[in-house]
XYZ file of C-alpha atoms in Angstrom:
549
model
C 0.000 0.000 0.000
C 2.801 2.371 0.856
C 4.588 1.785 -2.453
C 1.349 2.395 -4.348
C 0.763 5.606 -2.400
C 4.115 7.133 -3.369
C 3.700 5.952 -6.973
C 0.373 7.755 -7.137
C 1.935 11.001 -5.949
C 4.669 10.742 -8.591
C 2.190 10.245 -11.454
C 0.014 13.115 -10.274
C 2.959 15.520 -10.137
C 4.100 14.544 -13.624
C 0.679 15.011 -15.223
C -0.672 18.261 -13.793
C 0.713 21.767 -13.811
C 0.762 23.563 -10.446
C 1.478 27.097 -9.247
C 4.921 25.982 -8.087
C 8.199 25.621 -9.979
C 7.952 28.422 -12.523
C 10.740 30.362 -14.198
C 10.579 33.936 -12.888
C 11.858 36.758 -15.123
C 11.493 39.909 -13.013
C 13.617 42.433 -14.922
C 15.746 43.101 -18.011
C 17.980 41.144 -18.623
C 16.492 37.877 -17.323
C 16.527 34.651 -19.334
C 17.548 31.005 -19.597
C 19.976 29.885 -22.298
C 19.733 26.256 -23.489
C 22.455 26.127 -26.170
C 22.585 26.143 -29.966
C 19.419 24.078 -30.391
C 18.940 23.936 -34.160
C 15.671 22.738 -35.649
C 16.198 21.684 -39.272
C 13.967 20.730 -42.172
C 10.429 22.013 -42.707
C 8.688 20.896 -39.500
C 8.717 22.566 -36.098
C 6.540 23.088 -33.017
C 7.462 25.396 -30.135
C 5.274 25.771 -27.038
C 5.281 27.717 -23.773
C 2.948 28.614 -20.918
C 3.437 32.142 -19.615
C 2.141 35.123 -17.688
C 3.300 38.681 -18.305
C 3.350 40.999 -15.284
C 4.695 44.246 -16.763
C 3.701 46.066 -19.973
C 6.293 47.245 -22.479
C 7.347 50.835 -22.935
C 6.016 52.084 -26.239
C 3.064 49.700 -26.192
C 4.450 47.062 -28.559
C 1.882 44.288 -28.312
C 4.206 41.928 -30.197
C 7.108 42.284 -27.785
C 8.125 39.597 -25.349
C 10.370 36.731 -26.379
C 9.066 33.425 -25.064
C 11.442 31.171 -27.021
C 13.960 32.704 -29.433
C 16.673 31.549 -31.816
C 16.859 34.680 -33.917
C 18.349 38.124 -34.305
C 16.243 39.738 -37.021
C 13.993 38.662 -39.936
C 16.985 37.511 -41.970
C 17.963 34.734 -39.570
C 15.033 33.500 -37.485
C 15.340 29.770 -36.999
C 12.288 30.185 -34.766
C 10.688 32.837 -32.572
C 7.607 32.432 -30.367
C 5.980 35.495 -28.780
C 2.686 36.079 -26.937
C 0.918 37.380 -30.074
C 2.662 35.832 -33.069
C 5.339 33.509 -34.486
C 8.234 34.027 -36.912
C 10.589 31.883 -38.986
C 13.053 32.345 -41.840
C 13.307 29.650 -44.482
C 15.115 29.093 -47.743
C 12.116 30.860 -49.329
C 12.159 33.954 -47.115
C 10.900 35.409 -43.850
C 7.424 34.544 -42.558
C 5.515 36.070 -39.673
C 1.961 35.422 -38.527
C -0.191 38.544 -38.084
C -0.313 39.833 -34.528
C -3.540 39.071 -32.712
C -5.169 40.906 -29.809
C -3.066 41.886 -26.825
C -2.762 39.661 -23.789
C -3.876 40.773 -20.345
C -1.344 41.246 -17.583
C -1.254 38.742 -14.713
C -3.153 36.089 -16.652
C -1.947 32.636 -17.728
C -1.748 31.801 -21.445
C -0.421 28.967 -23.569
C 1.177 29.826 -26.932
C 2.405 27.562 -29.713
C 3.902 27.979 -33.172
C 3.669 25.211 -35.777
C 5.299 25.079 -39.207
C 4.364 22.099 -41.383
C 6.115 22.964 -44.659
C 3.136 24.793 -46.150
C 1.815 27.057 -43.367
C 3.140 28.844 -40.290
C 0.446 28.792 -37.595
C 0.080 30.557 -34.271
C -2.074 29.065 -31.511
C -3.101 30.643 -28.246
C -4.876 28.669 -25.557
C -5.414 25.894 -28.082
C -7.172 28.132 -30.631
C -5.664 28.680 -34.083
C -5.501 32.466 -34.037
C -3.501 33.370 -37.149
C -1.488 31.779 -39.930
C 0.438 32.616 -43.068
C 1.425 30.468 -46.080
C 5.102 29.463 -45.800
C 7.415 27.039 -47.564
C 11.059 25.998 -47.543
C 13.537 24.533 -45.072
C 14.220 26.516 -41.916
C 17.227 28.816 -41.735
C 20.034 27.683 -39.419
C 22.179 29.966 -37.270
C 24.600 29.736 -34.364
C 22.593 31.749 -31.861
C 21.835 30.405 -28.425
C 18.230 29.326 -27.954
C 16.918 31.474 -25.153
C 13.792 31.485 -23.030
C 12.602 34.992 -22.171
C 14.945 37.117 -24.306
C 16.814 36.872 -27.616
C 20.544 36.292 -28.064
C 21.645 39.662 -29.468
C 20.391 41.672 -26.439
C 20.104 44.829 -28.575
C 16.440 45.601 -27.843
C 14.509 45.037 -24.644
C 12.085 42.351 -25.727
C 12.349 40.541 -22.408
C 9.191 38.728 -21.307
C 8.807 40.110 -17.791
C 6.779 37.620 -15.801
C 6.660 33.836 -15.546
C 7.272 30.990 -18.046
C 6.829 27.223 -17.819
C 6.265 24.078 -19.912
C 8.635 25.052 -22.741
C 8.786 22.411 -25.501
C 10.646 22.283 -28.814
C 9.803 19.660 -31.437
C 11.062 18.814 -34.935
C 7.543 17.675 -35.937
C 4.394 19.654 -36.708
C 2.042 18.954 -33.815
C -1.697 18.940 -34.537
C -4.156 21.243 -32.813
C -5.552 18.325 -30.813
C -2.061 17.325 -29.679
C -1.357 20.882 -28.565
C -4.622 21.169 -26.651
C -4.180 17.820 -24.909
C -1.219 18.997 -22.791
C -1.343 22.804 -22.940
C -2.217 23.004 -19.223
C -0.449 19.921 -17.896
C 2.988 18.391 -17.877
C 3.993 16.249 -20.848
C 3.968 12.529 -20.022
C 6.967 10.305 -20.821
C 9.067 13.072 -22.438
C 11.956 10.707 -23.269
C 9.717 8.736 -25.638
C 7.676 11.558 -27.245
C 8.118 11.428 -31.026
C 9.976 14.473 -32.321
C 10.557 16.105 -28.926
C 13.976 17.782 -28.796
C 13.827 19.709 -25.536
C 11.429 20.117 -22.629
C 11.686 22.353 -19.560
C 9.634 22.551 -16.372
C 11.425 24.838 -14.011
C 11.758 22.770 -10.868
C 15.289 22.508 -12.295
C 17.190 23.430 -15.473
C 17.380 19.945 -16.968
C 16.172 19.126 -20.466
C 13.583 16.553 -19.435
C 13.628 15.028 -22.930
C 16.984 13.580 -21.868
C 19.618 15.268 -24.069
C 21.848 17.009 -21.503
C 23.579 19.079 -24.206
C 20.550 21.340 -23.964
C 20.272 21.731 -20.222
C 19.597 25.329 -19.225
C 21.657 28.087 -17.624
C 20.218 31.075 -15.711
C 21.235 34.648 -16.533
C 20.475 38.020 -14.994
C 17.775 38.060 -12.319
C 16.048 34.922 -13.608
C 15.243 32.221 -11.040
C 13.510 28.847 -10.965
C 11.261 27.029 -8.467
C 9.169 30.174 -8.092
C 5.482 30.353 -7.191
C 3.246 31.888 -9.859
C 0.722 33.962 -7.878
C -1.960 33.882 -10.620
C -1.756 30.450 -12.232
C -5.453 29.706 -12.920
C -5.661 28.754 -16.616
C -8.832 29.681 -18.536
C -8.508 28.673 -22.215
C -10.456 31.531 -23.801
C -9.995 32.708 -27.374
C -8.843 36.147 -28.421
C -11.333 38.879 -27.649
C -12.497 40.701 -30.770
C -13.924 44.216 -30.976
C -17.585 44.832 -31.667
C -18.289 45.683 -35.334
C -19.682 48.980 -34.016
C -16.717 50.020 -31.926
C -13.744 49.887 -34.284
C -14.729 50.544 -37.862
C -13.200 52.092 -40.954
C -14.255 55.722 -41.408
C -14.306 57.011 -45.003
C -15.360 60.672 -44.725
C -14.146 62.325 -47.940
C -13.360 61.809 -51.603
C -10.081 59.925 -52.113
C -10.324 58.037 -48.815
C -9.862 54.265 -49.000
C -7.978 51.172 -47.886
C -5.944 49.221 -50.457
C -5.425 45.538 -49.662
C -3.420 44.223 -52.621
C -4.059 42.140 -55.731
C -6.593 39.806 -54.085
C -7.537 37.619 -57.055
C -10.490 35.271 -56.749
C -10.289 32.561 -59.395
C -12.614 29.823 -60.589
C -16.401 29.834 -60.446
C -17.023 30.481 -56.742
C -16.966 33.820 -54.976
C -18.401 35.601 -51.932
C -17.721 39.200 -50.882
C -19.278 40.738 -47.751
C -19.260 44.033 -45.869
C -21.104 45.936 -43.160
C -21.595 49.649 -43.775
C -23.332 52.854 -42.771
C -23.688 55.300 -45.685
C -23.575 58.991 -44.795
C -24.421 62.037 -46.931
C -23.808 63.585 -49.328
C -25.066 60.876 -51.654
C -23.336 60.278 -54.978
C -24.976 61.512 -58.122
C -26.449 58.855 -60.375
C -27.597 55.396 -59.353
C -24.635 54.436 -57.144
C -24.119 54.590 -53.398
C -20.351 54.179 -53.664
C -18.080 51.147 -53.892
C -17.545 49.081 -50.763
C -15.129 46.508 -52.212
C -13.764 46.980 -55.718
C -11.411 45.066 -57.972
C -12.556 46.689 -61.171
C -12.287 49.789 -63.328
C -15.541 49.711 -65.271
C -17.885 47.225 -66.923
C -15.080 45.978 -69.173
C -12.800 44.895 -66.319
C -14.457 43.443 -63.198
C -13.053 40.664 -61.047
C -15.638 41.641 -58.424
C -17.330 44.793 -57.161
C -19.658 45.077 -54.161
C -21.762 48.190 -53.631
C -24.427 49.056 -51.047
C -27.136 48.514 -53.655
C -25.693 45.857 -55.947
C -22.743 43.927 -57.309
C -20.815 43.225 -60.513
C -18.590 40.492 -61.958
C -17.190 39.429 -65.325
C -16.962 35.749 -66.249
C -15.412 33.810 -69.110
C -18.812 32.676 -70.419
C -21.454 35.230 -69.469
C -19.259 38.312 -69.701
C -20.223 41.317 -67.594
C -23.081 40.730 -65.152
C -24.532 43.166 -62.657
C -27.398 43.435 -60.183
C -28.591 46.796 -58.894
C -31.664 46.499 -56.725
C -33.980 49.494 -56.618
C -35.033 49.517 -52.954
C -33.377 52.704 -51.647
C -31.082 52.736 -48.649
C -31.566 54.957 -45.656
C -28.588 57.158 -44.958
C -27.175 56.925 -41.450
C -28.307 53.304 -41.030
C -26.143 50.178 -40.731
C -26.566 47.362 -43.268
C -24.834 44.152 -44.292
C -24.494 43.232 -47.963
C -23.021 40.252 -49.757
C -22.481 39.109 -53.317
C -22.306 35.391 -54.068
C -21.401 33.688 -57.337
C -21.772 29.889 -57.379
C -21.047 29.093 -61.042
C -24.662 29.301 -62.169
C -26.087 32.419 -60.505
C -24.903 35.792 -59.240
C -26.835 36.742 -56.097
C -27.079 39.912 -54.035
C -27.996 39.781 -50.327
C -28.851 42.594 -47.993
C -29.179 42.003 -44.242
C -29.174 38.273 -44.893
C -32.073 38.365 -47.365
C -31.681 37.412 -51.019
C -32.714 40.581 -52.813
C -31.949 39.755 -56.433
C -30.166 37.287 -58.677
C -29.220 36.749 -62.305
C -28.101 33.699 -64.279
C -24.340 33.612 -64.820
C -21.799 30.914 -65.768
C -18.073 30.589 -66.373
C -14.929 31.366 -64.392
C -14.426 34.774 -62.854
C -12.131 36.944 -64.980
C -9.014 38.130 -63.114
C -7.050 41.357 -63.398
C -3.993 42.949 -61.792
C -5.864 45.718 -59.982
C -5.382 46.285 -56.261
C -8.531 45.472 -54.334
C -9.806 48.677 -52.756
C -12.277 49.323 -49.931
C -14.257 52.536 -50.365
C -13.454 53.490 -53.940
C -13.082 52.088 -57.463
C -9.837 50.114 -57.698
C -8.469 52.111 -60.613
C -7.688 55.023 -58.276
C -9.335 57.935 -60.073
C -13.078 58.436 -59.705
C -14.504 60.482 -62.608
C -18.051 59.215 -61.940
C -18.030 60.042 -58.205
C -18.451 56.454 -57.026
C -16.723 57.143 -53.718
C -18.295 55.430 -50.712
C -18.722 57.806 -47.784
C -19.458 56.488 -44.319
C -18.367 53.606 -42.109
C -17.372 50.089 -43.171
C -16.417 46.954 -41.294
C -16.324 43.151 -41.420
C -15.073 43.019 -45.002
C -14.621 39.414 -46.127
C -13.504 37.941 -49.439
C -14.005 34.218 -50.048
C -13.187 31.768 -52.827
C -16.304 29.727 -52.042
C -19.999 30.387 -52.528
C -21.367 30.977 -49.035
C -24.945 29.905 -48.353
C -27.675 32.238 -47.174
C -27.554 30.612 -43.723
C -23.773 31.052 -43.497
C -24.050 34.717 -44.455
C -26.820 35.394 -41.942
C -24.964 33.625 -39.100
C -22.139 36.198 -38.877
C -23.421 39.245 -40.761
C -23.516 41.397 -37.593
C -20.597 39.994 -35.633
C -16.943 39.108 -35.944
C -16.051 35.948 -37.840
C -14.740 33.277 -35.440
C -11.470 31.472 -36.134
C -10.712 33.278 -39.401
C -7.474 31.357 -39.935
C -9.461 28.121 -40.153
C -12.470 29.296 -42.203
C -12.708 27.241 -45.413
C -12.239 29.382 -48.514
C -11.587 32.661 -46.697
C -9.009 34.705 -48.612
C -9.086 38.038 -46.782
C -10.857 39.435 -43.707
C -10.770 42.906 -42.141
C -12.220 44.268 -38.923
C -10.758 47.716 -38.524
C -9.191 47.759 -35.110
C -6.111 47.435 -37.353
C -5.215 46.907 -41.017
C -4.173 43.260 -40.725
C -5.727 40.582 -42.904
C -7.147 38.487 -40.080
C -7.306 35.437 -42.347
C -3.552 35.336 -41.860
C -2.000 36.089 -45.251
C 0.033 39.223 -44.511
C 0.452 39.892 -48.253
C -3.098 41.264 -48.118
C -2.695 43.547 -45.117
C -4.231 46.957 -45.758
C -2.775 50.388 -46.514
C -4.796 53.470 -45.673
C -5.152 56.514 -47.952
C -6.676 59.970 -47.834
C -8.587 60.906 -44.698
C -9.724 57.335 -43.994
C -9.199 56.232 -40.390
C -9.491 52.961 -38.472
C -10.637 52.265 -34.918
C -13.547 54.699 -35.273
C -16.939 54.153 -33.647
C -19.920 53.879 -35.990
C -22.382 56.369 -34.447
C -25.493 54.673 -35.861
C -24.808 50.980 -35.546
C -28.169 49.555 -34.464
C -28.590 46.619 -36.855
C -32.147 45.766 -37.885
C -32.076 42.978 -40.507
C -35.092 44.107 -42.528
C -35.740 42.815 -46.021
C -36.450 44.740 -49.184
C -38.491 43.089 -51.916
C -36.805 39.754 -51.288
C -36.876 36.616 -53.365
C -36.294 33.089 -52.167
C -33.499 30.683 -53.023
C -36.082 28.563 -54.880
C -36.716 28.801 -58.621
C -38.381 32.158 -59.393
C -42.119 32.023 -59.980
C -41.985 33.433 -63.465
C -40.567 32.431 -66.829
C -38.607 34.980 -68.848
C -36.091 34.288 -71.593
C -32.425 34.974 -70.866
C -31.972 37.027 -74.051
C -34.152 39.661 -75.672
C -33.725 40.824 -79.252
C -34.753 44.280 -80.365
C -38.004 44.257 -82.385
C -38.664 40.666 -81.318
C -41.707 39.951 -79.119
C -40.989 38.681 -75.610
C -43.468 36.359 -73.884
C -43.526 36.535 -70.085
C -45.558 33.893 -68.278
C -46.166 32.503 -64.791
C -45.381 35.858 -63.194
C -44.786 35.836 -59.426
C -46.275 38.692 -57.438
C -42.849 39.262 -55.824
C -40.975 42.412 -56.694
C -37.407 41.740 -57.731
C -34.727 42.694 -60.241
C -33.392 40.809 -63.250
C -31.312 41.830 -66.246
C -31.436 40.854 -69.904
C -28.629 40.289 -72.340
C -29.342 42.032 -75.645
C -29.067 40.327 -79.017
C -29.699 43.155 -81.415
C -30.206 43.994 -85.006
C -29.640 47.666 -84.179
C -27.642 48.085 -80.942
C -28.444 51.797 -80.851
C -32.192 51.262 -80.674
C -33.576 51.836 -77.172
C -35.952 49.080 -76.011
C -39.511 50.361 -75.626
C -42.821 48.959 -74.542
C -43.808 48.122 -78.093
C -41.097 45.453 -78.171
C -42.359 43.539 -75.166
C -44.991 41.475 -76.908
C -47.763 39.546 -75.168
C -47.555 39.909 -71.378
C -50.837 38.262 -70.549
C -52.712 41.399 -69.624
C -51.204 41.496 -66.134
C -48.917 44.465 -66.677
C -49.541 48.125 -67.315
C -47.777 50.285 -69.858
C -44.017 49.828 -69.389
C -41.796 52.840 -68.771
C -38.069 53.357 -69.355
C -36.239 53.423 -65.968
C -33.482 50.967 -65.099
C -30.315 50.177 -66.987
C -28.309 47.367 -68.532
C -24.807 47.962 -69.915
C -23.982 46.204 -73.186
C -21.236 46.853 -75.736
C -20.609 50.410 -74.615
C -24.300 51.392 -74.360
C -26.885 51.481 -71.574
C -30.375 49.981 -72.002
C -33.175 49.244 -69.644
C -36.830 49.529 -68.699
C -39.311 48.750 -65.948
C -42.574 46.876 -66.229
C -45.002 47.933 -63.504
C -47.405 45.487 -61.922
C -49.224 45.113 -58.660
C -48.110 44.798 -55.864
C -44.514 45.437 -56.921
C -42.525 45.712 -60.059
C -40.466 43.392 -62.186
C -37.209 44.869 -63.460
C -35.658 42.893 -66.264
């Protein structure tokens, strides 16, 4: 019985983290050096549990070296910090976007994982950010240090407590990281890929290789009690879409996010906005997200009242719904192309749709938030107001998926299938993780601004359903050729015709509409379709709404 009793105590100590036996780093310079611990190839995992007790001068949220074998971006074998991870490979320098700041005097677990294709940063078991990365890791002769980097040029000391430091030459999965992020690692001598492991009851490498035992420097000490060691694995707090938005108050104001191509036959673009006066002249309310110049060159364009694309089969397609917006009111809009149909949603409701096929046509324009991507704006299509929650996807999101997060931050953006770029404007980072698409601000645009009228009421506006429309209209209308419209739904919605023409300069009129079954009154010219350098369009009135085609 006595032998069993002591065995039980040993197993319990090895499998649960306590408040005792932490590495204390109370002041600059405090750290532990563990030798020239190279990690080679294209696989690595580095982990640490930590608590920061003192903020940094200058407010650098990225600062604080947990585990470092680096000097600068040209030679980072690996670097783990509280908010991000960095490596240098044979293909360059890679750094995950910084996430939200940690709180002082609170326990966190951080991990970096590189698997040969992606560099990932986890906090408290959640994948918080990532960036595409390739190549074999750069090797250097720096000392691997816990708490501060080898060069000692800048004060990036993590002031606080560190424990459970682990270095692997394998890419650990998220489940593997979560399993032991708040407990000691069992059987470290037999863990596949484990190179070094430190729990600071002593300075031994508990993996077994004594070449990497630790040495204390400065005011660092081990076997210390962490006074606040309760671990609560919460994810990164995100700002409300109302609190930290992009303000676009004047002409020429915008955010440029790079050449964000969306290829293939699937696309979704979303944004929240509040349009303020003065309103643009013409039919537009300004461009929310633009990768286009005009109707001849559109990868995608999302506006408050419609959307545009160009495909390899259908050419230029656009939807502009005629239900007016209220100025000073917050809305969500989305455009979705699924390979057969281009759809426009407002506040989660499908407002209008048009048949469309083919792959989306790409261009080399820089995707722009707030203005046409070409830079100049001769037609005054500047968006004025507040924008947030801008998302660009290479998948066709469903109506339910759009409605689920149209008025809140997108959870786990680094793991969202098909997400290419994502912006919530507490900063200009692409929160999907690809730093190549981080934003650049221009004009008088500003981030971190409160939207003063952010009450979100998801009202519809002449909506249609996802089901087959309740009317039959041909896809193409020819000038001077009768058009038969049958099985008309009493919905009000918007649709657009292609024009096959004998005389392209002839304006369509009511006399060309043929037999419409007596349900419709005299048509009037109102809405527009762009074709071959000319605009055409008309409205057919009927009760209780109107059919725009």
